[in-house]
PDB file of C-alpha atoms in Angstrom:
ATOM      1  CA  UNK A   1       3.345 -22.532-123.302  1.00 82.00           C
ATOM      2  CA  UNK A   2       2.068 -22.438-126.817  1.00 85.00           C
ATOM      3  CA  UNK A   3       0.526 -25.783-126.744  1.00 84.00           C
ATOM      4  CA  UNK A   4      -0.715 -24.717-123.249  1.00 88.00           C
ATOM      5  CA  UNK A   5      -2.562 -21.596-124.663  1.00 90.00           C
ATOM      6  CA  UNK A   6      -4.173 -23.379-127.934  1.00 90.00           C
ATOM      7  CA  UNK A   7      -5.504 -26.063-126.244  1.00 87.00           C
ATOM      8  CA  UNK A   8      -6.790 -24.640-122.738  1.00 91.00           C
ATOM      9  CA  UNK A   9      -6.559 -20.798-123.376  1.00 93.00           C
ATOM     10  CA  UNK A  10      -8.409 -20.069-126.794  1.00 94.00           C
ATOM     11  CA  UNK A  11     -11.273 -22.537-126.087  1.00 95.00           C
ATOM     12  CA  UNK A  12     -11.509 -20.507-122.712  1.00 96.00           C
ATOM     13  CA  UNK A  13     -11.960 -17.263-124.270  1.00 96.00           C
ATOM     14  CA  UNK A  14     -13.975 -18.657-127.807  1.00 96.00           C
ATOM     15  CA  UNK A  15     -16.881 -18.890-124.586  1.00 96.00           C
ATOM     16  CA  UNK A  16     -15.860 -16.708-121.962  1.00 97.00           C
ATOM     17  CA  UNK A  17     -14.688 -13.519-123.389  1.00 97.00           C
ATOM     18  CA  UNK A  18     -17.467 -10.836-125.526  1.00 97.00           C
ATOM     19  CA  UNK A  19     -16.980 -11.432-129.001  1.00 97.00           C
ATOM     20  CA  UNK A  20     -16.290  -7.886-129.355  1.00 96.00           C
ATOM     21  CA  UNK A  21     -12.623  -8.657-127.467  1.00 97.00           C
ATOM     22  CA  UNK A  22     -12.226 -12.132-128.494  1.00 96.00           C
ATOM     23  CA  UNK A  23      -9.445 -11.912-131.149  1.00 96.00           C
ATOM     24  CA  UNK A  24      -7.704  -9.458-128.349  1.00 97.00           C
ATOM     25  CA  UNK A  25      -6.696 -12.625-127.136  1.00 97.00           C
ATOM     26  CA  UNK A  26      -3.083 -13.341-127.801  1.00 96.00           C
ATOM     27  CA  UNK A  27      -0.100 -15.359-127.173  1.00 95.00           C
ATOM     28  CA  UNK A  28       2.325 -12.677-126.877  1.00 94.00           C
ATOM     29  CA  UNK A  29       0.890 -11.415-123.748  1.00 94.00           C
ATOM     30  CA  UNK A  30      -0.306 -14.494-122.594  1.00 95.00           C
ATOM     31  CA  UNK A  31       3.390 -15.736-122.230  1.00 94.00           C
ATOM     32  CA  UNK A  32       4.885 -11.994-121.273  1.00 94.00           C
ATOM     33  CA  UNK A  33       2.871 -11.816-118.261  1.00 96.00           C
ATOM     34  CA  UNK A  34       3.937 -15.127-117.261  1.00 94.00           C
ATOM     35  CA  UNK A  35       7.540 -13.888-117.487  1.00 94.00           C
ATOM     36  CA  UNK A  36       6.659 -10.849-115.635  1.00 96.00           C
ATOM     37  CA  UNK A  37       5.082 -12.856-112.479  1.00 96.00           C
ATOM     38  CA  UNK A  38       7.926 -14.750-112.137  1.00 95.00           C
ATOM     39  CA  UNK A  39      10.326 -11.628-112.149  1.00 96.00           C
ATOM     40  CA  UNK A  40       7.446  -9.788-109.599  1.00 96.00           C
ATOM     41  CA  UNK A  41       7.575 -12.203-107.148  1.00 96.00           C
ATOM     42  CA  UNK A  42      11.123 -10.841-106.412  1.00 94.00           C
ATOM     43  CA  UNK A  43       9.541  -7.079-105.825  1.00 93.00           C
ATOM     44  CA  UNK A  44       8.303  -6.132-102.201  1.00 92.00           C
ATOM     45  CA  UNK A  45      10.550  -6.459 -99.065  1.00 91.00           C
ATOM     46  CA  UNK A  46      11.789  -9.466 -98.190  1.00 91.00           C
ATOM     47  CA  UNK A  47      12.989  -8.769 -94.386  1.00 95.00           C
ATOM     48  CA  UNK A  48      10.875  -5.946 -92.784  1.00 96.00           C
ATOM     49  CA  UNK A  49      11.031  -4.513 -89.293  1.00 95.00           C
ATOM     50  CA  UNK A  50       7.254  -4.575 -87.214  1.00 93.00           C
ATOM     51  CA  UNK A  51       7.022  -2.775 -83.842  1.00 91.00           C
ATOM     52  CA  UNK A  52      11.206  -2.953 -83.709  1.00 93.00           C
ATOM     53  CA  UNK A  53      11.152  -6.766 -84.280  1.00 94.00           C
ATOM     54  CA  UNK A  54      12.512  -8.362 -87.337  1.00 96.00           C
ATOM     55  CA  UNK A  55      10.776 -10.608 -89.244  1.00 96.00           C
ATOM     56  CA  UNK A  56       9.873 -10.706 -92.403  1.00 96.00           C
ATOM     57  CA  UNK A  57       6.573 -11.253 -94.876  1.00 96.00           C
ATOM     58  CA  UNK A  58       6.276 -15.092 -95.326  1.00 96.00           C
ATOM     59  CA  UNK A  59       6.249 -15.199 -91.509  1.00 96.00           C
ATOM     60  CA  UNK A  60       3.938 -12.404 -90.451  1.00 97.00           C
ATOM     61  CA  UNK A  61       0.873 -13.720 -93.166  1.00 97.00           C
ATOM     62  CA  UNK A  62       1.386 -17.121 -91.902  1.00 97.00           C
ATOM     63  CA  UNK A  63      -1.640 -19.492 -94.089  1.00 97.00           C
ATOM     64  CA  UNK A  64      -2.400 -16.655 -96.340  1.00 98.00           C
ATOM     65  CA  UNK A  65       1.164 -15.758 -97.304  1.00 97.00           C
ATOM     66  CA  UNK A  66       0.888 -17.649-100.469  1.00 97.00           C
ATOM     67  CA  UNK A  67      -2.176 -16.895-102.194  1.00 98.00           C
ATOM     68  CA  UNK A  68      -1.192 -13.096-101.306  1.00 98.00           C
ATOM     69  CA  UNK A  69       2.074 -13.466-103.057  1.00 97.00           C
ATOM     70  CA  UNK A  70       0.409 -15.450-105.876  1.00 97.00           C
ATOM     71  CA  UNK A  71      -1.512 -12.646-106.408  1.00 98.00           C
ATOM     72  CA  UNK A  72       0.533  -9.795-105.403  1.00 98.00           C
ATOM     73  CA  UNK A  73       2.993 -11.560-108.555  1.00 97.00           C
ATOM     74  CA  UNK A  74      -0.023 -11.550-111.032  1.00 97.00           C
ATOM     75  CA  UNK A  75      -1.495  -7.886-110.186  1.00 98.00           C
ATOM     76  CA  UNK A  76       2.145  -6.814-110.074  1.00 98.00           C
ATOM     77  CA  UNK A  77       3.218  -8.015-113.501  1.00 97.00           C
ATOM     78  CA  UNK A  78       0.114  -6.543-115.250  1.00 98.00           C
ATOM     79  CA  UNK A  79       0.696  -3.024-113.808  1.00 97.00           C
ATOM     80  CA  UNK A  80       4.445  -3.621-114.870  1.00 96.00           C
ATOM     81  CA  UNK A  81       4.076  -4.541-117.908  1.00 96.00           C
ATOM     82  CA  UNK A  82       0.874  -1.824-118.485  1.00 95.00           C
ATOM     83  CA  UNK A  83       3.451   0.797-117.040  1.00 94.00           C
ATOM     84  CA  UNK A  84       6.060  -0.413-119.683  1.00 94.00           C
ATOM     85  CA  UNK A  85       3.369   0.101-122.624  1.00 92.00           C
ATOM     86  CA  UNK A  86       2.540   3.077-121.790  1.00 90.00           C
ATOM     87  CA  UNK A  87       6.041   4.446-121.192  1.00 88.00           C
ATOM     88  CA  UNK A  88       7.576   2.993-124.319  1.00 87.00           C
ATOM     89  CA  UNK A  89       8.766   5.771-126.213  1.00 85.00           C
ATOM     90  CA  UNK A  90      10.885   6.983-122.635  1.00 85.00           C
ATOM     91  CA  UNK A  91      11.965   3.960-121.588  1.00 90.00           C
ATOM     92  CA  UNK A  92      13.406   3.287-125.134  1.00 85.00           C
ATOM     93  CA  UNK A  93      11.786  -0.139-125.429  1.00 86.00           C
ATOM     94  CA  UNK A  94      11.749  -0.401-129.147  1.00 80.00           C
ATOM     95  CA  UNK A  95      10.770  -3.200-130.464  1.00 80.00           C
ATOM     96  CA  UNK A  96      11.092  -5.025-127.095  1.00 84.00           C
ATOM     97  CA  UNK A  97       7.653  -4.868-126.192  1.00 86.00           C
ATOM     98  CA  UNK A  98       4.935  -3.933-128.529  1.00 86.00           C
ATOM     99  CA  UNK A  99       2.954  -0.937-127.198  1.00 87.00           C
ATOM    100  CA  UNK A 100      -0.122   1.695-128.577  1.00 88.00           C
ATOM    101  CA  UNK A 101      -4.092   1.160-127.732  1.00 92.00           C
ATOM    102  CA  UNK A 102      -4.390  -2.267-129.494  1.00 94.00           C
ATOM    103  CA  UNK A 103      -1.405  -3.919-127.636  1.00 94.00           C
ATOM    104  CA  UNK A 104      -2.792  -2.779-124.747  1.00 95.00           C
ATOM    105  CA  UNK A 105      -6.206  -4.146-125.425  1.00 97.00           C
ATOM    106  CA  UNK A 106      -4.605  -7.423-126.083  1.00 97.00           C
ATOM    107  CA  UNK A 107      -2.720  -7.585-122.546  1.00 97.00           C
ATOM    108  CA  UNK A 108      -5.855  -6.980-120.386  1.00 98.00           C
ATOM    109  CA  UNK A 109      -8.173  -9.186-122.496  1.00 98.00           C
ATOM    110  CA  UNK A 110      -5.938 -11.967-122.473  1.00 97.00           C
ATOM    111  CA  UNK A 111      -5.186 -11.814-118.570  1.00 98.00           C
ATOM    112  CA  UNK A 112      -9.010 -11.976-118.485  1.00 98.00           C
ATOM    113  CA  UNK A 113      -9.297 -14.807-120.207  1.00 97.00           C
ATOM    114  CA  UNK A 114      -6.378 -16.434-118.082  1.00 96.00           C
ATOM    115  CA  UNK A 115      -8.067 -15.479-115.258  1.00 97.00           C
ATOM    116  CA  UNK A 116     -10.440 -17.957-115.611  1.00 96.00           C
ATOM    117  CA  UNK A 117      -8.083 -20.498-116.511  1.00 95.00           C
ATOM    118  CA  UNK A 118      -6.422 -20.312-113.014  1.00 96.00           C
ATOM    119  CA  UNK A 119      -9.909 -19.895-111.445  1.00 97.00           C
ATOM    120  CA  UNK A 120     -10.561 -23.597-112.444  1.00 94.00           C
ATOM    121  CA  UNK A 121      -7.539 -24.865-110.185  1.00 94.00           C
ATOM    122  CA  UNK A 122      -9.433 -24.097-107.355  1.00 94.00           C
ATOM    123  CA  UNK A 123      -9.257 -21.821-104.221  1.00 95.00           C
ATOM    124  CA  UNK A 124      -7.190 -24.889-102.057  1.00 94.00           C
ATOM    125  CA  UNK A 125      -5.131 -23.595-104.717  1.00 95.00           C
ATOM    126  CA  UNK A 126      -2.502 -20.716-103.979  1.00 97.00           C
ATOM    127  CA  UNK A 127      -2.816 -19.553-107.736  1.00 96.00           C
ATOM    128  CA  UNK A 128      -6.664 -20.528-108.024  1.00 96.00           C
ATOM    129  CA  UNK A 129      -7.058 -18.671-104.680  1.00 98.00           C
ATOM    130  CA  UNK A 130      -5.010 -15.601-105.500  1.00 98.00           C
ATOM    131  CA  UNK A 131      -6.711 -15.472-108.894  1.00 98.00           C
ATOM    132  CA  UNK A 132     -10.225 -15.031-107.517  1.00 98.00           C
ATOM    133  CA  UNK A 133      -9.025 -12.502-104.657  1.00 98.00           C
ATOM    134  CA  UNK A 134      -7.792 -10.489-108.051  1.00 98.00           C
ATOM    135  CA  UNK A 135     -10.867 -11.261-110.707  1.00 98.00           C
ATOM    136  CA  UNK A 136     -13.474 -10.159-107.588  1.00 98.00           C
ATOM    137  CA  UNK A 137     -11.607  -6.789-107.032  1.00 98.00           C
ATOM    138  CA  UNK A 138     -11.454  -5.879-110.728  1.00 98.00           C
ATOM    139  CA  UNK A 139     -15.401  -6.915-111.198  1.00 98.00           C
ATOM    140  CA  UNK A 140     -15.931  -5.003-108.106  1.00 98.00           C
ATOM    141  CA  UNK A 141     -14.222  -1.983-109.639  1.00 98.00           C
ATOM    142  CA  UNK A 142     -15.676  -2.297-112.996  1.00 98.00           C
ATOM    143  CA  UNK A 143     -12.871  -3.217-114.820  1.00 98.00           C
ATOM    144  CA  UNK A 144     -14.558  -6.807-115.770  1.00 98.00           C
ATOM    145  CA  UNK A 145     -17.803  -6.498-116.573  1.00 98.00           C
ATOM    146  CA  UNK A 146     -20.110  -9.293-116.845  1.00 97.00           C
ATOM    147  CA  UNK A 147     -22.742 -10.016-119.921  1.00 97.00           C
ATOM    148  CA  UNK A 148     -26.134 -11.369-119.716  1.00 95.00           C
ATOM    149  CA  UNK A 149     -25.271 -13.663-122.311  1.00 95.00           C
ATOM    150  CA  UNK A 150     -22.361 -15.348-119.462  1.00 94.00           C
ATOM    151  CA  UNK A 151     -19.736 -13.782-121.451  1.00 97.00           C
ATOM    152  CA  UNK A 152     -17.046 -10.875-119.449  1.00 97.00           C
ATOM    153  CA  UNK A 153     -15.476  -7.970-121.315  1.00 98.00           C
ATOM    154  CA  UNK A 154     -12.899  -5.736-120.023  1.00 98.00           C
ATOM    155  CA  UNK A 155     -13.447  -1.814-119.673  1.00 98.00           C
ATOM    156  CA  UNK A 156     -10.803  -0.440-120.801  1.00 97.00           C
ATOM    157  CA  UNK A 157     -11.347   3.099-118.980  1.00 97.00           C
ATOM    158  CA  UNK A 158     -10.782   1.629-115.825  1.00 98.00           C
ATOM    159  CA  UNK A 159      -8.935  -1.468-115.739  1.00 98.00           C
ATOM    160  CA  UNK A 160      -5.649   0.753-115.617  1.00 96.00           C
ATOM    161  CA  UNK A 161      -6.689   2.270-112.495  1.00 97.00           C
ATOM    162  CA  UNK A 162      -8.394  -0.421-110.512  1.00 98.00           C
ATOM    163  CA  UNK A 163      -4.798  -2.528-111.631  1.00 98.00           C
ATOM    164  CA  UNK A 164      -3.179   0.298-109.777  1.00 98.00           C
ATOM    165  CA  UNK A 165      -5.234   0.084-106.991  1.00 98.00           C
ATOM    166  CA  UNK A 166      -4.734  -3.185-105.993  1.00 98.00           C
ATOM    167  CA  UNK A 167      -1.299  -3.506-106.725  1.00 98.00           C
ATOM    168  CA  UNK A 168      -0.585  -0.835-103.911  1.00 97.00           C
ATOM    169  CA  UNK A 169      -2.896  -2.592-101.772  1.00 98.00           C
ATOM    170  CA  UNK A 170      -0.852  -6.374-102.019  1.00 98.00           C
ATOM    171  CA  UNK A 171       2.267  -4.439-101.673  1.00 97.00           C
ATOM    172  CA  UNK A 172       1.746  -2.656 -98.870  1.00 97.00           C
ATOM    173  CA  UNK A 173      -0.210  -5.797 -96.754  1.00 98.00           C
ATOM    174  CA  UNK A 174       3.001  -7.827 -97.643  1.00 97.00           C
ATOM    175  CA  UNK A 175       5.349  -4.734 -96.425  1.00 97.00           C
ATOM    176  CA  UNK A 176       3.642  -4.001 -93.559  1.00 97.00           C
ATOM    177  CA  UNK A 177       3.055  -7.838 -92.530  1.00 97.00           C
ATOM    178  CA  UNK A 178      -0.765  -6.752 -92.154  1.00 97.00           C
ATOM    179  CA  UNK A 179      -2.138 -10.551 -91.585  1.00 97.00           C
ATOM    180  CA  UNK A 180      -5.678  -9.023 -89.987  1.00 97.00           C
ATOM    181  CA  UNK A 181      -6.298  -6.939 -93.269  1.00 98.00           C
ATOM    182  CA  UNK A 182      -4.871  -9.765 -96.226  1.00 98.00           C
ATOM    183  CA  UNK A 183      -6.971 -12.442 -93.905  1.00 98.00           C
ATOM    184  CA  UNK A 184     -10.065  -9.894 -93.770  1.00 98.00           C
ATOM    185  CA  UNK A 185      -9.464  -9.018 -97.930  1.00 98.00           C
ATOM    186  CA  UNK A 186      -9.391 -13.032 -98.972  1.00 97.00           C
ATOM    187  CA  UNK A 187     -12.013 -13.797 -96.428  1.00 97.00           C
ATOM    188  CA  UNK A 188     -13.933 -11.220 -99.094  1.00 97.00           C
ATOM    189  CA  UNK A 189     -12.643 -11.708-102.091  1.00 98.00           C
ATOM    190  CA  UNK A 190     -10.660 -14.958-102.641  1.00 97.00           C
ATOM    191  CA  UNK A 191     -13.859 -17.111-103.081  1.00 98.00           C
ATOM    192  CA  UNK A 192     -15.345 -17.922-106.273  1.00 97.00           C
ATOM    193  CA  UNK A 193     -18.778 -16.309-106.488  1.00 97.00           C
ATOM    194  CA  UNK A 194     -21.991 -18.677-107.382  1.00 96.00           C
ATOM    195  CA  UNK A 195     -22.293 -16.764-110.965  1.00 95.00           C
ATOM    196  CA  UNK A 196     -18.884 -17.295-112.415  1.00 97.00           C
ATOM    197  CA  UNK A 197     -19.134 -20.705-110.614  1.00 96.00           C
ATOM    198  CA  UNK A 198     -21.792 -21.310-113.309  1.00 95.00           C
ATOM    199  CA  UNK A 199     -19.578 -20.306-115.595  1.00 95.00           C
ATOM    200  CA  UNK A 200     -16.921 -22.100-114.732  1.00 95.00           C
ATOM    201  CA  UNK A 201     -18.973 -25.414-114.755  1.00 95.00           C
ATOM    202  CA  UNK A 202     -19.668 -24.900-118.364  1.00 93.00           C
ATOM    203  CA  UNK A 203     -15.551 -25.620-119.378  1.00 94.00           C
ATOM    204  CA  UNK A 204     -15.814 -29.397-117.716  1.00 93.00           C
ATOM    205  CA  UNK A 205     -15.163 -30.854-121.201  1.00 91.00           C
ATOM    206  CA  UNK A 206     -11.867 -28.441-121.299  1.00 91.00           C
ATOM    207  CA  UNK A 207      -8.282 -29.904-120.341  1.00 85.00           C
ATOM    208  CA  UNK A 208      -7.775 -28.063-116.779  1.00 87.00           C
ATOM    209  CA  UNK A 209      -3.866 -27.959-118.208  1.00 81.00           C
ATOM    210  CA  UNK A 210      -1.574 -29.552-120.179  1.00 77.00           C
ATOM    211  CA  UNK A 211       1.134 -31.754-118.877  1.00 76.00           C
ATOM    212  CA  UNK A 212       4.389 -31.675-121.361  1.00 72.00           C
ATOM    213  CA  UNK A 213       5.393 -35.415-122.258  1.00 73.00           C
ATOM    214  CA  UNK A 214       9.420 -35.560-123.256  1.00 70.00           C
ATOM    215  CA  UNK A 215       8.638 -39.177-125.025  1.00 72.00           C
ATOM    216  CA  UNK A 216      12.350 -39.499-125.812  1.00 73.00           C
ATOM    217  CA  UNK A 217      13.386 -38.869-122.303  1.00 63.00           C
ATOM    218  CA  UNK A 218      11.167 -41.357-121.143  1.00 62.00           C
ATOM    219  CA  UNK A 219      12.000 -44.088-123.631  1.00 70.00           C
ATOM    220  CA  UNK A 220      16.026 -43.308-122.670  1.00 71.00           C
ATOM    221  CA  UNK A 221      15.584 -43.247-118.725  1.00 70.00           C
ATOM    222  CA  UNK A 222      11.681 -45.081-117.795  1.00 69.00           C
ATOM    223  CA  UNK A 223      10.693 -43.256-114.445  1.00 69.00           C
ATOM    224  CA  UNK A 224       9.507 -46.565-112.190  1.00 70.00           C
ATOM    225  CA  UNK A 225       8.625 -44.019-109.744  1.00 72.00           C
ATOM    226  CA  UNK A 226       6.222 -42.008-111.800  1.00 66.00           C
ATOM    227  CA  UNK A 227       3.300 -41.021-110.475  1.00 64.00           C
ATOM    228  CA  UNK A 228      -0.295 -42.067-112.389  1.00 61.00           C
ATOM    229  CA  UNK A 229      -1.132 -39.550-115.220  1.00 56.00           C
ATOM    230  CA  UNK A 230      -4.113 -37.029-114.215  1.00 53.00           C
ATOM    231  CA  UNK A 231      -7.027 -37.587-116.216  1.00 50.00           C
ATOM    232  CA  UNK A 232      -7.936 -34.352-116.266  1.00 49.00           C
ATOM    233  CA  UNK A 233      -5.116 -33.235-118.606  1.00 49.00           C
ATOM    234  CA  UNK A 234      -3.712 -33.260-122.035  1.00 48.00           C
ATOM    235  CA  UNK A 235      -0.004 -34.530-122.804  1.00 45.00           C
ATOM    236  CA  UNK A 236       1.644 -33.026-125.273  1.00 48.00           C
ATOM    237  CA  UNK A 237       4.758 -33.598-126.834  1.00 43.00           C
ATOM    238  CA  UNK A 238       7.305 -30.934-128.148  1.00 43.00           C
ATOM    239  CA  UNK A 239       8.068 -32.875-130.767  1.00 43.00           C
ATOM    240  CA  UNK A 240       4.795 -32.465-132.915  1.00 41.00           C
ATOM    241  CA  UNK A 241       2.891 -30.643-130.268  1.00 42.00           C
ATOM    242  CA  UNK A 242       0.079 -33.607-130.662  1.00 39.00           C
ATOM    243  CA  UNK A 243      -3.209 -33.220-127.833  1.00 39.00           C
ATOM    244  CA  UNK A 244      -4.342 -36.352-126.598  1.00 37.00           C
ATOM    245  CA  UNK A 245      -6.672 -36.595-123.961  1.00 38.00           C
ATOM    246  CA  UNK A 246      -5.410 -38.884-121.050  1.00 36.00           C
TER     247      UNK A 246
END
């Protein structure tokens, strides 16, 4: 994941984030939040009971089920891990999880500048498509704020909030099995706007991601099977952490 962030994640933000909240940018947070959307895609009910009928989320959002829950797993981790920060002191976290206004800062600038890294899969995508239903509502609400200069910035007055906000809103479509209102809200939302578009067309020369290349594996057990390499990416090895374009 280190590799993953210096080669795709600080060139990212060295052109899409203000240079006011560039060096917010970090790796700590970039690799927390992963953590925490892997552990949030366990919150939520996973049987619930609709007009006496059991069912349960997966079935009742059908197509959309997974670029909800992709996005219900991002939003979700950020307001954990913002609740967590700001609840330090009670929660006895210690050194566990750095907190205060700067560590703060660096969470919500850095999942900005991820955001746009998962915008760039695509919204065929679950991730890419959950991503942009996320980065539309928090422009919407003012929590990303676009430059004239094609640069965002994140306002830190109400990112908390509009985090909140949505949060509820993914939790409760998934609990209630609402598949009119998540269609209706990605119908909206999970599209990637002509502006950031432009944006986004201006990172071609970046590696889309990095694909991790275990050379002594390969050498031990040759995969006849393997599939051709993606162009599009950067291998890395572990054992030098090396970036060579494929």
């Amino acid at each position: 994941q280190e590799a993953k962030f210096k080669s795709v994640l600080q060139p990212i933000a060295g052109r899409m984030i203000s240079a006011d909240q560039r060096n917010d940018v970090a790796f700590e947070p970039f690799f927390t939040h992963m953590l925490a959307h892997e552990l949030m895609h366990g919150l939520g009910p996973h049987q619930i009971t609709i007009n006496g009928r059991e069912t349960n989320p997966r079935l009742e959002l059908k197509d959309i089920y997974s670029a909800i829950e992709e996005a219900k797993a991002d939003i979700t981790g950020l307001w954990a891990l913002g609740f967590m920060m700001e609840h330090a002191q009670q929660m006895k976290l210690g050194d566990l999880l750095k907190s205060g206004a700067a560590a703060r800062r660096q969470l919500y600038a850095t999942y900005l500048a991820s955001a746009f890294r998962t915008l760039r899969f695509g919204t065929t995508e679950a991730h890419g498509r959950g991503m942009a239903l996320q980065f539309n509502y928090l422009t919407d609400k003012g929590a990303f704020v676009p430059h004239s200069d094609g640069t965002y910035s994140v306002d830190f007055d109400k990112v908390s909030g509009a985090v909140s906000d949505l949060t509820g809103e993914l939790l409760t479509i998934e609990a209630t099995g609402d598949y009119g209102k998540g269609k209706a809200m990605l119908g909206r939302l999970g599209v990637i706007r002509p502006a950031v578009q432009r944006r986004l067309d201006a990172l071609q020369d970046l590696p889309v991601d990095i694909e991790p290349r275990f050379v002594t594996a390969q050498q031990l057990v040759p995969d006849p099977f393997a599939p051709p390499e993606p162009s599009r990416r950067i291998a890395v090895s572990p054992a030098h952490a090396t970036n060579t374009e494929r």
